[in-house]
Amino acid sequence: MDGNHDNRYIFLGPPGSGKGTQAKIIAEKLGLPHIDMGSTIRAAIRNETPAGVEAKRFVEVGELVPNEIVIAMAEERLNQDDTQNGYILDGYPRSLDQARALENYLKSRELGIMVLNLQVTVGNIIERLTSRLMCSGCSAVYNTKTNPPKVEGVCDACGGKLFVRADDKPETIQNRFKTYEDETAPLIGYYSERGAIINIDADGSIENITNNIVNAIS
Ligand SMILES: [Zn+2]
């Protein structure tokens, strides 16, 4: 699994590690599709793919989409033509079940994958998340420390009011951590055993982290 990963990468990292931001930047740099699982699920439902139709039944009644349907939506996405030269997975796999399914999928095609594990110290994450602001008008994201708006509390783009997302409140952060620890952290062990993980120092600025990733994979 370690060899032959070509340009297939999984981005792993706890809430606030900047995983989504980095996945997007690196995908653009390498000219690869950024496969964000949240968007993939929404697109599958919207486009009424076979798995998307299944998923919709659960979403409509506010239930969690079963694991096998999530796996099916991921595979539908990986089967699309734009994945030939590689891709960056963001938000998938999220559990050992999903990791095993992905491994089987790749093995049957004699392909490998490499995991980039963004490591951040806990204090840093809490500081980053609690300083994050979102625009109530256009959903633009700001950070009071690293990317402040020109006028405090007001969106540069649309003049909308900025607020702290419920997800970013300290009590919620603790819960998000617990979920990450329980479900996603075991993936680090899983991929370490397979020699398919690269640890990335993700404590610095966005630019520093991007450089760390580029150095690690080039
Ligand atoms: Zn705005």
PDB file of C-alpha atoms in Angstrom, residues 1 11 32 35 51 55-56 80 82 87 93 96 98-99 110 119 122 124 126-127 129 132 159 171 182-183 188 193 209:
ATOM      1  CA  MET A   1       0.000   0.000   0.000  1.00  0.00           C
ATOM      2  CA  PHE A  11      -5.554  14.375   4.274  1.00  0.00           C
ATOM      3  CA  LEU A  32      -5.628  17.164  -8.867  1.00  0.00           C
ATOM      4  CA  ILE A  35     -12.529  15.229  -3.233  1.00  0.00           C
ATOM      5  CA  ALA A  51     -25.942   5.560  -4.003  1.00  0.00           C
ATOM      6  CA  ALA A  55     -28.612   8.227   0.812  1.00  0.00           C
ATOM      7  CA  LYS A  56     -31.441  10.676   0.171  1.00  0.00           C
ATOM      8  CA  GLN A  80     -15.108   9.327 -12.312  1.00  0.00           C
ATOM      9  CA  ASP A  82     -10.919  13.071 -13.431  1.00  0.00           C
ATOM     10  CA  TYR A  87      -6.714  12.947  -6.162  1.00  0.00           C
ATOM     11  CA  PRO A  93     -12.065   7.648   5.080  1.00  0.00           C
ATOM     12  CA  LEU A  96     -11.594   1.942  10.015  1.00  0.00           C
ATOM     13  CA  GLN A  98     -14.185   3.038   5.432  1.00  0.00           C
ATOM     14  CA  ALA A  99     -10.378   2.674   5.368  1.00  0.00           C
ATOM     15  CA  GLU A 110      -3.343  -2.386  -7.900  1.00  0.00           C
ATOM     16  CA  GLN A 119      -0.304  17.445  13.422  1.00  0.00           C
ATOM     17  CA  VAL A 122      -4.122  21.198  21.171  1.00  0.00           C
ATOM     18  CA  ASN A 124      -3.004  25.944  18.959  1.00  0.00           C
ATOM     19  CA  ILE A 126      -8.377  25.921  20.374  1.00  0.00           C
ATOM     20  CA  GLU A 127      -6.804  29.292  19.675  1.00  0.00           C
ATOM     21  CA  LEU A 129     -10.966  27.762  16.228  1.00  0.00           C
ATOM     22  CA  ARG A 132     -12.555  31.980  13.546  1.00  0.00           C
ATOM     23  CA  GLY A 159     -20.628  44.108   4.694  1.00  0.00           C
ATOM     24  CA  GLU A 171     -17.798  23.427  24.435  1.00  0.00           C
ATOM     25  CA  ASP A 182     -12.886   8.015  18.746  1.00  0.00           C
ATOM     26  CA  GLU A 183     -13.406   7.596  15.031  1.00  0.00           C
ATOM     27  CA  ILE A 188      -3.323   6.911  12.003  1.00  0.00           C
ATOM     28  CA  GLU A 193       1.188  -0.186  10.137  1.00  0.00           C
ATOM     29  CA  ILE A 209       1.994  24.369   6.378  1.00  0.00           C
TER      30      ILE A 209
END
